[in-house]
Amino acid sequence: QNEPPIVPYWIPVIGSAITMGMDPIKFYRKYQQEYGNYFTFILLGRRMVTCLGSEGNNFVFNAKLANASAEAAYKSLTVPVFGKGVVYDVHNSVLMEQKKFVKAGLSNENLRAYVPMIEMETKNYFSRWNKKSDIQDVHKATAELIIMTASKCLLGEEVRSKLDESFAQIFHDLDGGFKPVNFLFEDLPLPSNKLRDQAHVKMRHFFMDIMKDRREKGITDRTDIMQYLTTHCQYKDGRKLSDEESAHIMIAMLMAGQHTSSTTTAWALLYLASQPNLFNELRKEQIEVFGSLDEPLTFDGIKKLTLHDNVVRESLRLRPPIFNVIRKVLRDLPIPGTQYVIPKDSYIQSILAISHRSEGYFENAETFNPNRWVDFDQNVKERDDDLVDYGFGVLHSASAKSPFLPFGAGRHRCIGEPFAYLQIKTIIAVFVRMFDLELYKNKFPECDFTTMIVQPKDPLVQYTRRDN
Ligand code: HEM
């Protein structure tokens, strides 16, 4: 059989893991130049077929269920963390229904209620940066803040109120199970996996106890996802979601949103710190929309902050938190338009970070330039019939052929995108009201590719408070 070319490697089992892991962008570009858009490398004994370009993205994202499976690729990592009966532990048709539940729960009406909550949490959090000027780790800050905002909005105020006590430790232990080694091997007897399993049980009970308590007290008026899942959701066959399933969906949302949103916010603030003049422009935009920087932020106002959007989009372009999207191939699979056939049990992957840096679509692709999106939107409107308008200012292509896919495409596309934008934009809007920022020693952090979500290494910034 004619499979895609295999990247040469020296150490039999490890394959290309080390060279790829050191600088994946360099690695993929080098072999794209050598072999074209399809090539295979060996990662700890697995065949990883890399599919690049818009055709490659389309091949991965729109693969038929019978040909390639996300659950077969992700379940060893996710099922112990999320729990049984949800996401990759169920047939794809059930996941599709569960995603619809969450999507409906993230209605505009609920998102509207989240803006003042996020504004307040952000102000409170950053009140601890109380010197006139100091050095801080910006990613540590966004990780701590996002878990507060996300839990308050999505999981409910009972969870938020426990964040400083028991819940934070449970989250920490559960999160410890979310690491690449668990993607590669099932059920490793690691101490961190034991803690993960204990934390999973505790978190499930924690959520289920709150559901029971709300039911007993007759609470039905909350805007969080817990409320939506427990009162409105029913499968097509008439079955209601069980409390256990609701709890597991909430865990999945927490894990799916936490690192993705906190790293994006951190990278966005770091890029802003590298071009401090943007702070004035963002404040100017807010004054145009809200009248002054003292007015409370609102959902309708946040929608109109185009430059804020473009800062987030440009950060997602250069630092997509989900670097690659993977499926397991279930049968020998020909690649359309080529002579290649991918052997069964290989993995196919799309590398978002490579399309996002393609010069063919993005001029000076390596440069952070939020204003590029002004023209891009115009061009995309003319050439793309699949645009999604989330109704709060961001146009995104739903087509897997788009060069910009930070939220994926096809049946596994992200349902958290509207919430993620709203949350990140609101945090940035509050932040620029409170601070100016510069990079510490003018050094832009490098990427840490060893974690599930690409994080900044030593992300130090020097802040200056604007109000004292
Ligand atoms: C799926 C990115 C935030 C929930 C995805 C996928 C990507 C992605 C690339 C597709 C994965 C694949 O095809 O294998 C992001 C980014 C985020 C973000 C960049 C923030 C900046 C969130 C949030 C939530 C969420 C806040 C929950 C509220 C989900 C869910 C899926 C998903 C449920 C579907 C998984 C599937 O169908 O297989 N996300 N996400 N995400 N995301 Fe997000």
Coordinates of C-alpha atoms and ligand atoms in Angstrom, one line a residue:
Q1 CA 0.0 0.0 0.0
N2 CA 1.1 3.5 -0.7
E3 CA 1.0 5.3 2.6
P4 CA 2.1 8.9 3.0
P5 CA 5.9 9.4 3.4
I6 CA 7.4 8.6 6.8
V7 CA 9.6 11.2 8.5
P8 CA 13.0 9.4 9.1
Y9 CA 13.8 8.7 12.8
W10 CA 16.6 7.1 14.7
I11 CA 15.2 5.7 17.9
P12 CA 12.7 2.9 17.1
V13 CA 9.9 3.3 19.7
I14 CA 10.2 6.9 20.4
G15 CA 10.3 7.9 16.7
S16 CA 10.2 11.6 16.1
A17 CA 8.7 12.5 19.5
I18 CA 11.8 14.4 20.6
T19 CA 12.5 16.5 17.5
M20 CA 8.8 17.2 17.1
G21 CA 8.3 18.1 20.8
M22 CA 11.1 20.6 20.8
D23 CA 9.7 22.9 18.2
P24 CA 6.6 21.5 16.5
I25 CA 6.1 24.5 14.2
K26 CA 9.6 24.2 12.8
F27 CA 9.2 20.4 12.5
Y28 CA 5.9 20.5 10.6
R29 CA 7.1 23.3 8.3
K30 CA 10.3 21.4 7.5
Y31 CA 8.5 18.2 6.4
Q32 CA 5.7 20.1 4.7
Q33 CA 8.4 21.6 2.4
E34 CA 10.0 18.2 1.9
Y35 CA 6.9 16.0 1.4
G36 CA 4.0 18.3 0.8
N37 CA 0.7 18.4 2.8
Y38 CA 0.6 14.7 3.9
F39 CA 3.3 12.9 5.8
T40 CA 3.6 10.4 8.7
F41 CA 5.8 10.5 11.7
I42 CA 6.1 8.0 14.5
L43 CA 5.2 9.1 18.0
L44 CA 5.9 6.5 20.6
G45 CA 5.0 3.7 18.2
R46 CA 1.9 5.4 16.8
R47 CA 1.6 6.5 13.1
M48 CA 0.6 10.1 13.1
V49 CA -0.4 11.3 9.7
T50 CA -0.2 15.0 9.4
C51 CA -2.7 16.6 7.1
L52 CA -1.9 20.2 6.1
G53 CA -3.4 22.9 3.9
S54 CA -7.1 23.6 3.5
E55 CA -7.7 20.2 1.9
G56 CA -5.8 18.5 4.8
N57 CA -7.9 20.4 7.4
N58 CA -11.1 19.4 5.5
F59 CA -10.0 15.8 5.3
V60 CA -9.6 15.6 9.1
F61 CA -12.5 17.8 10.3
N62 CA -15.1 16.4 7.8
A63 CA -14.0 12.7 8.0
K64 CA -17.0 10.4 8.0
L65 CA -17.8 8.7 11.4
A66 CA -17.2 5.3 9.9
N67 CA -13.7 6.3 8.7
A68 CA -12.2 8.3 11.6
S69 CA -13.1 8.7 15.3
A70 CA -12.5 11.5 17.8
E71 CA -13.6 9.3 20.7
A72 CA -11.1 6.6 19.8
A73 CA -8.4 9.2 19.8
Y74 CA -9.4 11.1 23.0
K75 CA -11.1 8.7 25.3
S76 CA -8.1 7.5 27.3
L77 CA -7.4 11.1 28.2
T78 CA -10.9 12.4 28.7
V79 CA -13.2 9.6 30.1
P80 CA -11.4 9.3 33.5
V81 CA -11.6 13.1 33.9
F82 CA -15.1 13.9 32.5
G83 CA -16.7 10.6 33.6
K84 CA -19.0 8.0 32.1
G85 CA -22.0 8.6 29.8
V86 CA -20.8 11.9 28.3
V87 CA -18.7 13.3 25.4
Y88 CA -16.3 10.6 24.2
D89 CA -17.7 7.8 26.3
V90 CA -20.9 7.8 24.2
H91 CA -21.9 7.3 20.6
N92 CA -21.4 10.4 18.5
S93 CA -25.1 10.9 18.1
V94 CA -25.5 11.3 21.9
L95 CA -22.6 13.7 22.1
M96 CA -24.3 15.8 19.4
E97 CA -27.4 16.0 21.6
Q98 CA -25.3 16.9 24.7
K99 CA -23.6 19.6 22.7
K100 CA -27.0 21.0 21.7
F101 CA -28.0 21.2 25.4
V102 CA -25.0 23.2 26.3
K103 CA -25.3 25.4 23.3
A104 CA -28.9 26.2 24.1
G105 CA -27.8 26.9 27.7
L106 CA -25.3 29.5 26.5
S107 CA -28.2 31.6 25.1
N108 CA -27.8 35.3 24.5
E109 CA -30.1 35.9 27.4
N110 CA -27.7 34.0 29.7
L111 CA -24.6 35.6 28.2
R112 CA -26.1 39.0 28.9
A113 CA -26.3 38.2 32.6
Y114 CA -22.6 37.0 32.6
V115 CA -21.1 40.4 31.6
P116 CA -21.5 42.1 35.0
M117 CA -20.4 39.0 36.8
I118 CA -17.2 38.8 34.8
E119 CA -16.6 42.5 35.2
M120 CA -16.9 42.3 38.9
E121 CA -14.8 39.2 39.3
T122 CA -12.0 40.8 37.1
K123 CA -12.0 44.0 39.1
N124 CA -11.9 42.1 42.4
Y125 CA -9.2 39.8 41.2
F126 CA -6.9 42.6 40.0
S127 CA -7.4 44.7 43.1
R128 CA -4.6 42.6 44.5
W129 CA -2.2 44.1 42.0
N130 CA -2.3 47.1 44.2
K131 CA 1.1 48.7 43.9
K132 CA 1.6 51.6 41.6
S133 CA 3.8 49.4 39.5
D134 CA 5.2 45.9 39.8
I135 CA 6.1 42.6 38.1
Q136 CA 3.6 39.8 37.9
D137 CA 3.1 36.4 36.2
V138 CA 0.2 37.2 33.8
H139 CA -0.7 33.5 33.1
K140 CA -0.9 32.6 36.7
A141 CA -3.3 35.6 37.1
T142 CA -5.5 34.6 34.1
A143 CA -5.7 31.0 35.2
E144 CA -6.8 32.0 38.7
L145 CA -9.3 34.5 37.3
I146 CA -10.8 32.3 34.6
I147 CA -11.7 29.6 37.0
M148 CA -13.5 32.2 39.0
T149 CA -15.4 33.8 36.1
A150 CA -16.2 30.5 34.4
S151 CA -17.4 28.8 37.6
K152 CA -19.5 31.8 38.6
C153 CA -21.2 32.0 35.2
L154 CA -21.4 28.4 34.1
L155 CA -21.3 26.2 37.2
G156 CA -23.1 28.4 39.6
E157 CA -22.5 30.7 42.5
E158 CA -22.4 27.7 45.0
V159 CA -19.3 26.4 43.2
R160 CA -17.8 29.9 42.9
S161 CA -18.2 30.4 46.7
K162 CA -16.2 27.2 47.4
L163 CA -13.3 28.1 45.1
D164 CA -11.1 29.3 47.8
E165 CA -11.6 26.2 49.8
S166 CA -12.2 22.6 48.9
F167 CA -13.1 23.0 45.2
A168 CA -9.8 24.5 44.1
Q169 CA -7.9 21.4 45.3
I170 CA -10.3 19.1 43.6
F171 CA -9.9 21.0 40.4
H172 CA -6.1 20.9 40.7
D173 CA -6.0 17.1 41.2
L174 CA -8.5 16.5 38.4
D175 CA -6.5 18.8 36.1
G176 CA -3.4 16.8 36.9
G177 CA -4.9 13.9 34.9
F178 CA -5.2 16.1 31.8
K179 CA -1.7 15.5 30.4
P180 CA -0.3 14.2 27.2
V181 CA 0.9 10.9 28.7
N182 CA -2.7 10.0 29.3
F183 CA -3.5 10.6 25.7
L184 CA -0.8 8.2 24.7
F185 CA -1.4 5.4 27.2
E186 CA -4.6 4.1 28.9
D187 CA -4.8 3.8 32.6
L188 CA -1.2 4.2 33.7
P189 CA -0.7 3.5 37.4
L190 CA 0.6 7.0 38.1
P191 CA 0.1 8.7 41.5
S192 CA -1.3 11.7 39.6
N193 CA -3.9 9.4 38.0
K194 CA -4.9 8.1 41.4
L195 CA -5.5 11.7 42.6
R196 CA -7.4 12.4 39.3
D197 CA -9.8 9.5 39.9
Q198 CA -10.4 10.5 43.5
A199 CA -11.0 14.1 42.4
H200 CA -13.4 13.0 39.7
V201 CA -15.6 11.3 42.3
K202 CA -15.5 14.3 44.6
M203 CA -16.3 16.7 41.9
R204 CA -19.3 14.7 40.7
H205 CA -20.7 14.5 44.2
F206 CA -20.0 18.1 44.8
F207 CA -22.1 19.1 41.7
M208 CA -24.8 16.5 42.4
D209 CA -25.2 17.7 46.0
I210 CA -25.8 21.3 44.7
M211 CA -28.4 20.0 42.2
K212 CA -30.2 18.2 45.0
D213 CA -30.1 21.2 47.3
R214 CA -31.5 23.5 44.6
R215 CA -34.3 21.0 43.9
E216 CA -35.2 20.8 47.6
K217 CA -35.2 24.6 47.9
G218 CA -37.1 25.0 44.6
I219 CA -34.4 27.2 43.0
T220 CA -35.2 27.5 39.3
D221 CA -34.1 31.1 38.3
R222 CA -30.3 30.8 37.9
T223 CA -28.6 31.7 34.6
D224 CA -25.9 29.0 34.9
I225 CA -25.5 25.8 32.9
M226 CA -26.3 23.6 35.9
Q227 CA -29.7 25.2 36.0
Y228 CA -30.2 24.7 32.3
L229 CA -29.1 21.1 32.2
T230 CA -31.1 20.0 35.2
T231 CA -34.4 21.7 34.3
H232 CA -34.6 21.9 30.5
C233 CA -32.8 19.0 28.9
Q234 CA -34.3 15.9 27.5
Y235 CA -32.9 13.5 24.8
K236 CA -34.9 13.0 21.6
D237 CA -36.2 9.7 23.0
G238 CA -37.8 11.5 25.9
R239 CA -35.2 10.5 28.5
K240 CA -34.2 13.3 30.9
L241 CA -30.5 13.9 31.7
S242 CA -29.6 12.2 34.9
D243 CA -27.9 14.3 37.6
E244 CA -24.8 12.2 37.1
E245 CA -24.7 13.0 33.3
S246 CA -25.3 16.7 34.1
A247 CA -22.4 16.7 36.6
H248 CA -20.2 15.0 34.0
I249 CA -21.1 17.5 31.3
M250 CA -20.3 20.3 33.7
I251 CA -16.9 18.8 34.4
A252 CA -16.2 18.5 30.6
M253 CA -17.1 22.1 30.1
L254 CA -14.9 23.2 33.0
M255 CA -12.0 21.3 31.5
A256 CA -12.6 22.3 27.9
G257 CA -12.9 26.0 28.8
Q258 CA -10.3 26.5 31.5
H259 CA -6.9 26.2 29.9
T260 CA -8.0 27.2 26.4
S261 CA -9.5 30.5 27.7
S262 CA -6.9 31.3 30.3
T263 CA -3.9 30.8 27.9
T264 CA -5.7 32.9 25.2
T265 CA -6.2 35.7 27.7
A266 CA -2.6 35.5 28.9
W267 CA -1.2 35.5 25.3
A268 CA -3.5 38.4 24.4
L269 CA -2.2 40.5 27.3
L270 CA 1.3 39.5 26.4
Y271 CA 0.9 40.6 22.8
L272 CA -0.7 43.9 24.1
A273 CA 2.3 44.4 26.4
S274 CA 4.5 44.0 23.4
Q275 CA 2.7 46.8 21.6
P276 CA 1.7 49.1 24.5
N277 CA 0.2 51.7 22.2
L278 CA -2.7 49.4 21.7
F279 CA -3.8 50.0 25.3
N280 CA -4.7 53.6 24.3
E281 CA -6.6 52.4 21.2
L282 CA -8.6 49.9 23.2
R283 CA -9.5 52.6 25.7
K284 CA -10.5 54.9 22.9
E285 CA -12.8 52.2 21.5
Q286 CA -14.4 51.8 24.8
I287 CA -15.0 55.5 25.2
E288 CA -16.6 55.6 21.8
V289 CA -18.9 52.7 22.7
F290 CA -19.7 53.3 26.4
G291 CA -19.2 57.1 26.6
S292 CA -16.5 56.9 29.3
L293 CA -14.3 54.4 31.0
D294 CA -16.3 54.5 34.2
E295 CA -19.5 53.2 32.7
P296 CA -20.4 49.6 33.5
L297 CA -19.7 47.1 30.7
T298 CA -22.8 45.6 29.0
F299 CA -23.4 42.7 26.6
D300 CA -24.5 45.1 23.9
G301 CA -21.5 47.3 24.4
I302 CA -19.0 44.4 24.4
K303 CA -20.5 43.2 21.1
K304 CA -19.5 46.5 19.5
L305 CA -15.8 46.4 20.6
T306 CA -14.3 45.3 17.3
L307 CA -10.7 46.1 18.1
H308 CA -11.0 44.0 21.3
D309 CA -12.4 41.2 19.1
N310 CA -9.5 41.5 16.7
V311 CA -7.0 41.4 19.5
V312 CA -8.5 38.1 20.7
R313 CA -8.7 36.7 17.2
E314 CA -5.1 37.6 16.4
S315 CA -4.0 36.0 19.6
L316 CA -5.9 32.8 18.7
R317 CA -4.4 32.9 15.2
L318 CA -0.8 33.0 16.5
R319 CA -1.3 30.9 19.6
P320 CA -4.3 28.6 19.1
P321 CA -4.5 26.8 22.5
I322 CA -5.5 23.6 20.7
F323 CA -2.5 23.1 18.6
N324 CA -3.6 20.0 16.8
V325 CA -6.8 18.1 16.3
I326 CA -6.6 14.3 16.2
R327 CA -8.8 11.4 15.0
K328 CA -8.1 7.6 14.9
V329 CA -8.5 6.0 11.5
L330 CA -10.9 3.1 11.7
R331 CA -10.3 1.5 8.3
D332 CA -7.7 1.9 5.5
L333 CA -8.5 5.3 4.3
P334 CA -7.5 6.8 0.9
I335 CA -6.7 10.5 0.8
P336 CA -8.8 12.1 -1.9
G337 CA -6.8 13.7 -4.7
T338 CA -3.6 11.8 -3.8
Q339 CA -2.3 8.2 -4.4
Y340 CA -2.0 7.7 -0.6
V341 CA -3.9 5.3 1.6
I342 CA -3.6 5.7 5.4
P343 CA -3.5 2.3 7.2
K344 CA -6.2 1.5 9.7
D345 CA -5.3 2.4 13.3
S346 CA -3.1 5.3 12.3
Y347 CA -4.0 8.8 13.6
I348 CA -4.7 11.7 11.4
Q349 CA -4.1 15.2 12.6
S350 CA -4.7 18.8 11.5
I351 CA -2.2 21.4 12.8
L352 CA -4.2 24.6 13.3
A353 CA -1.1 26.6 14.2
I354 CA 0.4 25.9 10.7
S355 CA -2.7 27.1 8.7
H356 CA -2.9 30.1 10.9
R357 CA 0.6 31.1 9.9
S358 CA 0.2 30.6 6.2
E359 CA 1.5 33.5 4.2
G360 CA -0.9 32.7 1.4
Y361 CA -3.7 34.0 3.7
F362 CA -2.0 36.2 6.3
E363 CA 0.5 38.7 5.1
N364 CA 3.5 38.9 7.4
A365 CA 1.9 36.0 9.2
E366 CA 4.4 35.9 12.1
T367 CA 3.5 39.5 13.1
F368 CA 0.8 40.3 15.7
N369 CA -1.5 42.7 13.8
P370 CA -5.1 42.9 15.1
N371 CA -6.0 45.3 12.3
R372 CA -5.5 42.6 9.6
W373 CA -8.9 41.3 10.5
V374 CA -10.7 44.4 9.3
D375 CA -9.7 43.5 5.7
F376 CA -10.0 39.8 6.3
D377 CA -13.6 40.1 7.3
Q378 CA -14.3 42.0 4.2
N379 CA -12.6 39.4 2.0
V380 CA -14.1 36.4 3.8
K381 CA -17.6 37.8 3.4
E382 CA -17.0 37.9 -0.3
R383 CA -15.7 34.3 -0.7
D384 CA -17.2 32.2 2.1
D385 CA -20.9 31.1 2.2
D386 CA -20.4 29.3 5.5
L387 CA -20.0 32.3 7.8
V388 CA -21.3 32.1 11.3
D389 CA -22.4 35.2 13.0
Y390 CA -22.7 34.7 16.7
G391 CA -24.5 37.9 17.1
F392 CA -21.9 39.6 19.2
G393 CA -19.5 40.9 16.6
V394 CA -17.4 38.0 15.6
L395 CA -17.8 36.4 12.2
H396 CA -16.3 33.0 11.9
S397 CA -16.1 30.6 9.1
A398 CA -17.7 27.3 9.8
S399 CA -16.0 25.8 6.8
A400 CA -13.3 23.3 7.5
K401 CA -11.5 24.8 4.5
S402 CA -11.0 28.2 6.3
P403 CA -7.4 29.0 7.1
F404 CA -8.5 30.2 10.6
L405 CA -9.9 27.3 12.7
P406 CA -9.1 27.9 16.4
F407 CA -12.5 26.4 17.4
G408 CA -12.3 23.5 14.9
A409 CA -14.9 22.7 12.3
G410 CA -17.4 20.0 11.4
R411 CA -19.3 17.8 13.9
H412 CA -16.8 18.3 16.7
R413 CA -16.7 22.1 16.4
C414 CA -16.5 24.0 19.7
I415 CA -19.8 25.1 21.3
G416 CA -17.9 27.3 23.9
E417 CA -16.8 29.9 21.3
P418 CA -19.4 32.6 22.1
F419 CA -18.8 32.3 25.8
A420 CA -15.0 32.2 25.4
Y421 CA -15.1 35.5 23.3
L422 CA -17.4 37.2 25.7
Q423 CA -15.4 36.2 28.7
I424 CA -12.0 37.1 27.2
K425 CA -13.1 40.4 25.8
T426 CA -14.8 41.4 29.0
I427 CA -11.6 40.6 31.0
I428 CA -9.4 42.6 28.6
A429 CA -11.9 45.5 28.6
V430 CA -11.7 45.7 32.4
F431 CA -7.9 45.2 32.4
V432 CA -7.1 48.0 30.0
R433 CA -9.3 50.3 32.2
M434 CA -7.1 49.4 35.2
F435 CA -3.6 49.0 33.9
D436 CA -0.9 49.8 31.4
L437 CA 1.4 46.9 30.7
E438 CA 4.9 46.2 29.4
L439 CA 6.9 43.0 28.9
Y440 CA 9.3 42.3 31.7
K441 CA 12.8 43.1 30.3
N442 CA 11.2 43.5 26.9
K443 CA 11.2 39.7 26.5
F444 CA 8.3 38.0 24.8
P445 CA 7.8 34.5 26.3
E446 CA 8.5 31.3 24.4
C447 CA 5.9 28.5 24.1
D448 CA 5.8 25.5 26.4
F449 CA 4.8 22.7 24.1
T450 CA 5.0 19.9 26.7
T451 CA 1.5 20.6 28.2
M452 CA -1.9 19.7 26.6
I453 CA -2.5 23.4 25.9
V454 CA 0.4 25.4 24.6
Q455 CA 1.3 27.8 27.5
P456 CA 3.7 30.8 27.7
K457 CA 7.0 30.1 29.6
D458 CA 7.8 32.7 32.3
P459 CA 5.1 35.1 31.3
L460 CA 6.3 38.1 33.3
V461 CA 4.9 41.6 32.8
Q462 CA 5.4 44.9 34.4
Y463 CA 2.1 46.6 35.2
T464 CA 1.4 50.2 36.0
R465 CA -1.9 51.1 37.7
R466 CA -3.8 53.9 36.1
D467 CA -5.8 55.0 39.1
N468 CA -3.3 55.9 41.8
Ligands
HEM1 C1 -14.4 21.5 20.9 C2 -11.2 25.2 20.9 C3 -13.4 27.1 24.8 C4 -16.4 23.3 25.0 C5 -13.3 22.3 20.6 C6 -12.4 22.1 19.4 C7 -11.5 23.1 19.5 C8 -11.9 24.0 20.6 C9 -10.4 23.4 18.5 C10 -12.5 21.0 18.4 C11 -11.8 19.8 18.9 C12 -11.7 18.7 17.9 O1 -12.3 18.8 16.7 O2 -11.1 17.6 18.1 C13 -11.5 26.0 22.0 C14 -10.9 27.3 22.3 C15 -11.5 27.8 23.4 C16 -12.6 26.9 23.8 C17 -9.7 27.9 21.5 C18 -11.3 29.1 24.1 C19 -10.5 30.1 23.7 C20 -14.4 26.2 25.2 C21 -15.4 26.5 26.3 C22 -16.2 25.4 26.3 C23 -15.8 24.5 25.2 C24 -15.4 27.7 27.1 C25 -17.4 25.1 27.2 C26 -18.2 26.1 27.7 C27 -16.1 22.5 23.9 C28 -16.9 21.3 23.5 C29 -16.3 20.8 22.3 C30 -15.2 21.7 22.0 C31 -18.0 20.7 24.3 C32 -16.8 19.7 21.5 C33 -16.0 18.4 21.5 C34 -16.4 17.5 20.4 O3 -17.5 17.6 19.8 O4 -15.7 16.5 20.2 N1 -13.0 23.5 21.2 N2 -12.5 25.8 22.9 N3 -14.7 25.0 24.6 N4 -15.1 22.7 22.9 FE1 -13.9 24.3 22.9

